[in-house]
Tab-separated table of C-alpha atoms and ligand atoms in Angstrom:
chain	number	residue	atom	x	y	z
A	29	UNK	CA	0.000	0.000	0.000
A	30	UNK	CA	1.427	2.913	-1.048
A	31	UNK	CA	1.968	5.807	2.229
A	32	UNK	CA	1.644	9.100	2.066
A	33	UNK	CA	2.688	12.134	5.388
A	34	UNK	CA	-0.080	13.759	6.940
A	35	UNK	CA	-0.255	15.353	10.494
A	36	UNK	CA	-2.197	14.402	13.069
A	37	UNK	CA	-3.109	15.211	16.447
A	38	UNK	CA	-2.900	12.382	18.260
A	39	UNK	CA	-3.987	14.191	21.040
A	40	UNK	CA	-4.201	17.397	23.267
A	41	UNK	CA	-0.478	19.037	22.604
A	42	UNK	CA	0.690	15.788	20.645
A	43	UNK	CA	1.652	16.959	17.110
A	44	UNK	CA	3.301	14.490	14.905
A	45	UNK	CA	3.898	13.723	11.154
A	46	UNK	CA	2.726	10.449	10.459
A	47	UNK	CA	2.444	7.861	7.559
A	48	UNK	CA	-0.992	6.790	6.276
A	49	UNK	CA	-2.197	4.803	3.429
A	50	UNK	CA	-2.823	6.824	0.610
A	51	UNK	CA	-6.570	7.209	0.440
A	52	UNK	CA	-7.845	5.529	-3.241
A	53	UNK	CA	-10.809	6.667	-4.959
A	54	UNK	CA	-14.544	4.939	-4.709
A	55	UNK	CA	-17.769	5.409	-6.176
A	56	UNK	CA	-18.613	8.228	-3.442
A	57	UNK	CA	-14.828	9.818	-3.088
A	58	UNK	CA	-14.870	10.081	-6.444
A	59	UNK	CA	-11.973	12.305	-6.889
A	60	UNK	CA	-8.338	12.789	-5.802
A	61	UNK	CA	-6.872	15.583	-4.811
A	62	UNK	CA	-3.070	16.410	-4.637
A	63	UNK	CA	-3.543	18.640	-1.286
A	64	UNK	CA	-1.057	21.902	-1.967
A	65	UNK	CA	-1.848	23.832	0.467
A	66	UNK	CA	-3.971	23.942	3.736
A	67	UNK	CA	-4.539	27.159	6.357
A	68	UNK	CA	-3.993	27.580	9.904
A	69	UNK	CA	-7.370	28.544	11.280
A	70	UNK	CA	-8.520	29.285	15.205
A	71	UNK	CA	-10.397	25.633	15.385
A	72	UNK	CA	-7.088	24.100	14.104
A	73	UNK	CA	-5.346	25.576	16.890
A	74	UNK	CA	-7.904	24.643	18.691
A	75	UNK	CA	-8.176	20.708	18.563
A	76	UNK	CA	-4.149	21.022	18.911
A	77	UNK	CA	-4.688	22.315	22.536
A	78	UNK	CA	-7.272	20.391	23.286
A	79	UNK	CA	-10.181	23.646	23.892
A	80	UNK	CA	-12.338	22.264	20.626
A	81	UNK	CA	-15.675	20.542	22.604
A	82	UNK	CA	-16.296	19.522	19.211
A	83	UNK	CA	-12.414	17.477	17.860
A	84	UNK	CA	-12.508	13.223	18.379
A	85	UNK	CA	-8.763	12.299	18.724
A	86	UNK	CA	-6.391	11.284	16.807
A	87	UNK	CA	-7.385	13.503	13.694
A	88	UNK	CA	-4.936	15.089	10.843
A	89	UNK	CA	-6.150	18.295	10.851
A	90	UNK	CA	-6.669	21.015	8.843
A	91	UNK	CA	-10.067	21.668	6.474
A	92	UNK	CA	-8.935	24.841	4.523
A	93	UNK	CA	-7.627	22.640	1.801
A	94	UNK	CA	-6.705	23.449	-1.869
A	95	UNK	CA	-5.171	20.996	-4.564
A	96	UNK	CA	-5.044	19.576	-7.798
A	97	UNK	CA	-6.899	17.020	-9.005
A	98	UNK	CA	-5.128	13.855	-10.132
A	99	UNK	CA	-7.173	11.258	-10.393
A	100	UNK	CA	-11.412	10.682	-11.335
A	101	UNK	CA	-13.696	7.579	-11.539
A	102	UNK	CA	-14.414	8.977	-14.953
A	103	UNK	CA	-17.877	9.393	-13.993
A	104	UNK	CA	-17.941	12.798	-13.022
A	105	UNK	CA	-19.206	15.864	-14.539
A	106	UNK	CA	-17.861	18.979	-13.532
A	107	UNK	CA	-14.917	17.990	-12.393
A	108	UNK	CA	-11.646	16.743	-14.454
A	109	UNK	CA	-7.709	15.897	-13.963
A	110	UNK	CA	-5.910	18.469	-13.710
A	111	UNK	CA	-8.179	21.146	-12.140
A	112	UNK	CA	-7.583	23.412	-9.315
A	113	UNK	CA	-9.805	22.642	-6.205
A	114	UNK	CA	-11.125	23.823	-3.035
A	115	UNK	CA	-12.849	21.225	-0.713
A	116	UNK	CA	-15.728	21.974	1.419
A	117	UNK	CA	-15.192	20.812	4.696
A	118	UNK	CA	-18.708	19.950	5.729
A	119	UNK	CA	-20.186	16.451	5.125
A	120	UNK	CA	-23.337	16.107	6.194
A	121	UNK	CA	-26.510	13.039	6.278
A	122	UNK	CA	-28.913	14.680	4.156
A	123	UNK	CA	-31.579	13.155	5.972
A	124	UNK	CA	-31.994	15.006	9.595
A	125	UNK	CA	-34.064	17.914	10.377
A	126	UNK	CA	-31.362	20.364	9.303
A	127	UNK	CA	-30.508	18.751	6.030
A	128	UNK	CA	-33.937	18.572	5.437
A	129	UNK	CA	-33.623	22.093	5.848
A	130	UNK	CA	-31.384	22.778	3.911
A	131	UNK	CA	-29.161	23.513	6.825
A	132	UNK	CA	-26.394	20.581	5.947
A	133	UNK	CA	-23.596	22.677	8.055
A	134	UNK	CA	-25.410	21.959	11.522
A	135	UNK	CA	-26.539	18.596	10.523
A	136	UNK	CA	-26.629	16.001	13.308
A	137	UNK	CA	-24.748	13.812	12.003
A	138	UNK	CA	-22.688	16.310	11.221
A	139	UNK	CA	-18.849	15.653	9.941
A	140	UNK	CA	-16.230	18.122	9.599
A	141	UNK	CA	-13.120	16.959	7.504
A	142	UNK	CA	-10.393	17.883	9.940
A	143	UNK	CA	-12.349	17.880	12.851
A	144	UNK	CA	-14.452	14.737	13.237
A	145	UNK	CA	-12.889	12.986	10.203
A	146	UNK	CA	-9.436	13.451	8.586
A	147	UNK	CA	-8.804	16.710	7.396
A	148	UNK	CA	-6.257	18.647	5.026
A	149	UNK	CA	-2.501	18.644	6.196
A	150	UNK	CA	-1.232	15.454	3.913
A	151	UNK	CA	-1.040	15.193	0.243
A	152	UNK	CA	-3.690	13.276	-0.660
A	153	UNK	CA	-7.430	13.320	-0.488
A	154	UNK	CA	-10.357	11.455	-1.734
A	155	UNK	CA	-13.307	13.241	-2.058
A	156	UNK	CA	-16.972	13.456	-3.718
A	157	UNK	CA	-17.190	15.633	-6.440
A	158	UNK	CA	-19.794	18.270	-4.835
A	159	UNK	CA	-17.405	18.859	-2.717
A	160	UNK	CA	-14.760	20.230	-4.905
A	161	UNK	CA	-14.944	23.811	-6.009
A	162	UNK	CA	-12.748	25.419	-8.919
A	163	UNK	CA	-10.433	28.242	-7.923
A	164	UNK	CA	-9.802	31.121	-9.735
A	165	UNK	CA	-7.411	31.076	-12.556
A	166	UNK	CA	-5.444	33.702	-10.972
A	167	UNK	CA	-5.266	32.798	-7.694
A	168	UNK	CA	-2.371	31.216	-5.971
A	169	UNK	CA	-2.945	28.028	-4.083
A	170	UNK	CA	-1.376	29.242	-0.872
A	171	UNK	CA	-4.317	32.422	-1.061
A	172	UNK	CA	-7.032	30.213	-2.485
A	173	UNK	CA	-7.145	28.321	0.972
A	174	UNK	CA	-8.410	32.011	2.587
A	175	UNK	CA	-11.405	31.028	0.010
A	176	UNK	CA	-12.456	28.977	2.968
A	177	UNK	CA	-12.645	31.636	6.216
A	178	UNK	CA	-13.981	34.140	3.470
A	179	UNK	CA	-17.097	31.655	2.866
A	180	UNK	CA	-17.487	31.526	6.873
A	181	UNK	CA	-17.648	35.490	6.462
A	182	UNK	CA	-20.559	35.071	3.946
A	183	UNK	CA	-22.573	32.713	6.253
A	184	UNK	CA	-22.416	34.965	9.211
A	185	UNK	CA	-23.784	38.312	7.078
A	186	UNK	CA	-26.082	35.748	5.480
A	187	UNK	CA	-27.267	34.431	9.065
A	188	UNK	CA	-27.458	38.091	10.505
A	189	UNK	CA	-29.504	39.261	7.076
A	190	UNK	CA	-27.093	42.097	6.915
A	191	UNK	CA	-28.781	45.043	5.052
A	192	UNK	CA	-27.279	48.521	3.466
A	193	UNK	CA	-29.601	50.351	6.035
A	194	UNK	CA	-27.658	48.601	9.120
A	195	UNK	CA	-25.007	49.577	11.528
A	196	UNK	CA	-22.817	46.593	12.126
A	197	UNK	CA	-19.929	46.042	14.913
A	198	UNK	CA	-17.410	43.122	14.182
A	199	UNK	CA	-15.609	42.698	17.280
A	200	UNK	CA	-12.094	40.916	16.801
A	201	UNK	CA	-10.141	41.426	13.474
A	202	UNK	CA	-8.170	38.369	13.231
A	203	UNK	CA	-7.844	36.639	10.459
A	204	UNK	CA	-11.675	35.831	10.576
A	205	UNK	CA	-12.781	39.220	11.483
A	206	UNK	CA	-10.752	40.707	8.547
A	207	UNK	CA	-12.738	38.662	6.215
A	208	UNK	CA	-15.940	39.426	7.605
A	209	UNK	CA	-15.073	42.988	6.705
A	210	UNK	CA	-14.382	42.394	3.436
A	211	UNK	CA	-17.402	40.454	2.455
A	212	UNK	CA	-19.673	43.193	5.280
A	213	UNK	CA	-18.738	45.737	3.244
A	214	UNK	CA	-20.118	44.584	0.115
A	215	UNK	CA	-23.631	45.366	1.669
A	216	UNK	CA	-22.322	49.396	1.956
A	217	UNK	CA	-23.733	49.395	5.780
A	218	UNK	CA	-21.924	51.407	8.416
A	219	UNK	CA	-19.053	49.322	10.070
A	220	UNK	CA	-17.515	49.164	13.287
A	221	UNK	CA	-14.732	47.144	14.246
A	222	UNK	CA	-13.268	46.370	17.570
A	223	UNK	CA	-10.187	44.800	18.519
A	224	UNK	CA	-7.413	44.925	20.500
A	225	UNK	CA	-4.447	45.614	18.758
A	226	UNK	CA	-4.090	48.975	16.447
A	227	UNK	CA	-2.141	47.283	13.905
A	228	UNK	CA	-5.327	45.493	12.874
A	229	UNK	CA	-7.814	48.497	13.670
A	230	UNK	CA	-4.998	50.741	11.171
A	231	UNK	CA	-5.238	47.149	8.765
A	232	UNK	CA	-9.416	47.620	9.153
A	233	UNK	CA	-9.563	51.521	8.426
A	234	UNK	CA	-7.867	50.943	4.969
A	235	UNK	CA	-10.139	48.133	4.396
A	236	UNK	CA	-13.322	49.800	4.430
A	237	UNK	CA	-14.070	50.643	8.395
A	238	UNK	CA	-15.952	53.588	9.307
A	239	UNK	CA	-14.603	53.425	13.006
A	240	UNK	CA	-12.719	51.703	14.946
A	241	UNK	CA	-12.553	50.795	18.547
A	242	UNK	CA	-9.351	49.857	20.819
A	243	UNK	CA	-10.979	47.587	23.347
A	244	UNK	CA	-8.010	47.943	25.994
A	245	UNK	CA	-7.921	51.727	25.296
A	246	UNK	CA	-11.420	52.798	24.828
A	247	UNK	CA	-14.758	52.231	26.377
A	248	UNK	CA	-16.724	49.931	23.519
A	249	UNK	CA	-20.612	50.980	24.699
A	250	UNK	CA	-19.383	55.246	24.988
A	251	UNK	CA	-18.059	54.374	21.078
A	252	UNK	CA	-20.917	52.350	19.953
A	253	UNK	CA	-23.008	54.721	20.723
A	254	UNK	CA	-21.268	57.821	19.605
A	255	UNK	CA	-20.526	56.398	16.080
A	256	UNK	CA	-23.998	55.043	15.170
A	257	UNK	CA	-26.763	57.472	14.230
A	258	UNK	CA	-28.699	59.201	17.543
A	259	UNK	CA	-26.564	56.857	19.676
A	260	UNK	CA	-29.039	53.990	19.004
A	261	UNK	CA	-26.388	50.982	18.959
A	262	UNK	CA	-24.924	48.531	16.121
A	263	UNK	CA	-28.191	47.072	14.964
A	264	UNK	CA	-26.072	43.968	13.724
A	265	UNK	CA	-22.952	43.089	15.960
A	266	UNK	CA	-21.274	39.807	14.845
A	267	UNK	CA	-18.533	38.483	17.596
A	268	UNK	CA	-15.199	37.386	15.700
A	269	UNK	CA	-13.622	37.608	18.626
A	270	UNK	CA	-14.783	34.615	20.221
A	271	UNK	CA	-13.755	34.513	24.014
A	272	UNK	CA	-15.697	34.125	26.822
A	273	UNK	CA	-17.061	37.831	27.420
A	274	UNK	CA	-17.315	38.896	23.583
A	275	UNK	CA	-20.655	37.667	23.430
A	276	UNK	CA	-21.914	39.679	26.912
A	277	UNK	CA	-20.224	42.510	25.462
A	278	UNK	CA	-21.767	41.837	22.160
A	279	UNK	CA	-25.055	41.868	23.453
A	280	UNK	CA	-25.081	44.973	25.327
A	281	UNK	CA	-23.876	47.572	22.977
A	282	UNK	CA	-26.228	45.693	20.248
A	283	UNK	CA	-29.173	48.298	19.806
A	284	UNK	CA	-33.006	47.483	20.044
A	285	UNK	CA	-34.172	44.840	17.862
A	286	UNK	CA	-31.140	44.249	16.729
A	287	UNK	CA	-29.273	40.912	16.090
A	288	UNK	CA	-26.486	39.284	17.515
A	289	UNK	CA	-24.250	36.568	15.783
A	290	UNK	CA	-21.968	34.181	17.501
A	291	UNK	CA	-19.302	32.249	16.039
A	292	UNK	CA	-17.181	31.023	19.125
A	293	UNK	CA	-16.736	27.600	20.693
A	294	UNK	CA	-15.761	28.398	24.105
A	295	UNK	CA	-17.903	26.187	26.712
A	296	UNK	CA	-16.650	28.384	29.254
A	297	UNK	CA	-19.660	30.152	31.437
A	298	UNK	CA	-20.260	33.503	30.692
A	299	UNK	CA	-22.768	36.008	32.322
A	300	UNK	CA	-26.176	36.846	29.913
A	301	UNK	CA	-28.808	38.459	31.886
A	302	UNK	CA	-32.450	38.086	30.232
A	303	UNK	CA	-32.954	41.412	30.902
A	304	UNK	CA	-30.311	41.460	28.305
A	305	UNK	CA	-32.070	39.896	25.686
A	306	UNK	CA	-35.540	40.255	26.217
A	307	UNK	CA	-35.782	44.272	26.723
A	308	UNK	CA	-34.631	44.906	23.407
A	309	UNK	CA	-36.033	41.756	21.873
A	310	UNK	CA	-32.633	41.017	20.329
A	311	UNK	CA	-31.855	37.752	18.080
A	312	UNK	CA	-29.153	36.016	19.121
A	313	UNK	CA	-28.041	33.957	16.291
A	314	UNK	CA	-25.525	31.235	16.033
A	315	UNK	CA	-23.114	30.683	12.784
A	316	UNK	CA	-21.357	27.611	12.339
A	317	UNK	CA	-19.018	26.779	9.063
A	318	UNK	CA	-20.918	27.539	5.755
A	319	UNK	CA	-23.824	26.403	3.960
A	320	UNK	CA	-22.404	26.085	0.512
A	321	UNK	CA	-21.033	29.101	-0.068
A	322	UNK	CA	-17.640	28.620	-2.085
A	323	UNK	CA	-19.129	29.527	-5.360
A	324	UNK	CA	-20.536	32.804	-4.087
A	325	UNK	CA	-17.034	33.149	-2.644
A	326	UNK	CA	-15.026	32.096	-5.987
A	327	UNK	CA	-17.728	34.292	-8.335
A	328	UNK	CA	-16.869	37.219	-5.678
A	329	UNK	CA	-13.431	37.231	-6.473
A	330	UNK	CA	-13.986	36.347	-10.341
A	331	UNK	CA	-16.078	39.397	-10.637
A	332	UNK	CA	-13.234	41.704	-8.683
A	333	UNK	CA	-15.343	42.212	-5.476
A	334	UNK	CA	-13.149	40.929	-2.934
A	335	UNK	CA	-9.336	40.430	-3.188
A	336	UNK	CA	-7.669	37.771	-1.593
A	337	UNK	CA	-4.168	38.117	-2.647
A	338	UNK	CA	-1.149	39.677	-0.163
A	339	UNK	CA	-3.276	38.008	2.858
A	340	UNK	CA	-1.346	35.183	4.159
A	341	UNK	CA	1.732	36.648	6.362
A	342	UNK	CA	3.864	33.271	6.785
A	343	UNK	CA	4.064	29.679	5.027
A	344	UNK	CA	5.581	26.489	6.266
A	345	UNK	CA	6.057	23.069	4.658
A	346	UNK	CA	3.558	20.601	6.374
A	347	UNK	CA	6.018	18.531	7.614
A	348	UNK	CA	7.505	21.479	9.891
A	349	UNK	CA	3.803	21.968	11.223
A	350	UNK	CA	4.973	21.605	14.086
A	351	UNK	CA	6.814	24.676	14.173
A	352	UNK	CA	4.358	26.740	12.215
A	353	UNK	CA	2.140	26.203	15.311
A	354	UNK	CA	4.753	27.286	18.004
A	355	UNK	CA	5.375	30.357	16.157
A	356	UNK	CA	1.480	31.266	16.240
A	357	UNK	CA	1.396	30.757	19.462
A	358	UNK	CA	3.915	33.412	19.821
A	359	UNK	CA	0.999	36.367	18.768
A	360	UNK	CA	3.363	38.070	16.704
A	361	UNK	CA	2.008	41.009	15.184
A	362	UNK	CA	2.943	40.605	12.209
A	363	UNK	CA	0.564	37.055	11.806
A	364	UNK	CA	-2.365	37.248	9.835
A	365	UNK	CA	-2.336	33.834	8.527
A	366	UNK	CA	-0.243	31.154	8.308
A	367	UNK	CA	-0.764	28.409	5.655
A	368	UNK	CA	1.159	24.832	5.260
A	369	UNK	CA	2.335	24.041	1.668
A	370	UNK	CA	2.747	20.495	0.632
A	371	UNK	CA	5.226	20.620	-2.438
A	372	UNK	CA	8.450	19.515	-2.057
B	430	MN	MN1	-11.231	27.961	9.024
């Protein structure tokens, strides 16, 4: 059988680069994909350290995941050797109250490649064919796999019905929060954004910010309310931040009937008051993954709308994965995303 290197997280803190067979193609995984390149997102880190409620050890990680196509079952239709490929990430039962639907990304059987079932970081995947997405010609592997948070960016402004007439906070502007931006201001609302280092507030003001907010340095409900119109509140507030008190936070500055996305994983307890909720009859909305959205994503970019090149701040081979996660872990400024690359 022939091997191929992928890594896995064997568990909690245990990163290694391990030999697997190399997967073959069936009448379901109907294609193989030459994996060239995979991202470094939050829930990777994540199931490394052991804080993702959601990971099943061991697992080879990794579900931003671009690659050439080398191999079909000659059956398939819109898909042939030699193209360039996303993968979506979520697989899904098609047969549960969600999937019915037509809500396959929270479906409860839900499995996430590179969370509940092997992921990206190794060169080869099989895969079905619905799953694979072409990239743009111009686009180069290592920013194609930013394809991937940018389609998480369009489910959140898709879950929070984002509208041209709406004030919106994004609190955090990581490398998730930075995408939501780009895609939020595609709508031409008012935008906010919170975070806690000025380097990415100075980052969000070129891209398209109205305000920004330095969460250490400034109060964020005094801001909120003087930069939206007669101090009323964002009316949308999505929380890339993620940690424990974003979404407290998130729901206080949030104006009346307003709505409130979360995007966050932490099972830590935080403090909600129904007063909270209930006096302004807010929504508070979960987003998880994507519903299908890479085409929107890859016809965004086709058509000029959103640009994903000059992103990524800092590749590593796969096999030194080990070392691309000790140097995130570092929070140097100058990260904005890492991304693996699998050539040799
Ligand atoms: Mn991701």
């Amino acid at each position: 059988m022939e091997k191929i290197k992928a890594v896995q997280i064997e568990s909690p803190d245990k990163l290694r680069i391990i030999e697997m067979n190399k997967p073959k193609i069936d009448s379901c995984n109907n294609v193989l994909v030459k994996i060239k390149a995979a991202g470094i997102c939050g829930s990777d880190v994540g199931i490394y350290k052991g804080t993702n409620a959601a990971a099943t050890y061991p697992r080879v990680i990794g579900h931003e995941m671009v690659g050439e196509v080398v191999e079909t079952d000659g059956k398939t239709e819109k898909i042939k050797v030699g193209d360039r490929v996303i993968i979506d990430q979520v697989t899904s039962c098609g047969t549960c109250y969600a999937c019915r639907h037509g809500r396959p990304n929270v479906c409860q059987n839900l499995q996430v490649r590179g969370v509940h079932i092997d992921g990206g970081y190794r060169e080869y995947m099989a895969v079905p064919e619905e799953d694979c997405y072409i990239l743009p010609e111009k686009l180069r592997y290592e920013d194609a796999v930013l394809i991937e948070p940018t389609t998480i960016a369009v489910q959140a402004c898709s879950r929070a019905e984002l509208k041209e007439e709406d004030e919106l906070l994004i609190i955090g502007c990581g490398a998730l929060g930075s995408r939501m931006l780009s895609i939020a201001r595609l709508y031409g609302c008012k935008i906010i954004v919170a975070d806690v280092v000025d380097e990415k507030l100075e980052d969000a003001r070129k891209n398209g910010a109205d305000f920004t907010i330095n969460l250490l340095k400034e109060n964020i409900e005094e801001k909120c309310k003087e930069y939206t119109t007669e101090a009323y509140g964002p009316t949308v507030t999505i929380d890339c931040a993620c940690t424990k008190d974003s979404l407290g936070t998130a729901i206080k500055v949030t104006g009346n009937a307003g709505r409130v996305i979360t995007m966050g994983f932490s099972v830590a307890p935080t403090e909600v008051t129904n007063f909270g909720i209930t006096s302004k009859e807010l929504d508070i909305r979960g987003s998880r993954l994507q519903n299908r959205k890479f085409q929107e994503v890859i016809d965004l970019v086709d058509e000029g709308k959103i640009d994903l090149n000059n992103k990524i701040s800092h590749t590593f081979k796969f096999t030194d994965a080990q070392a691309a996660f000790d140097f995130n872990d570092t929070h140097d400024p100058s990260i904005r995303k890492i991304v693996l690359t699998m050539d040799e």
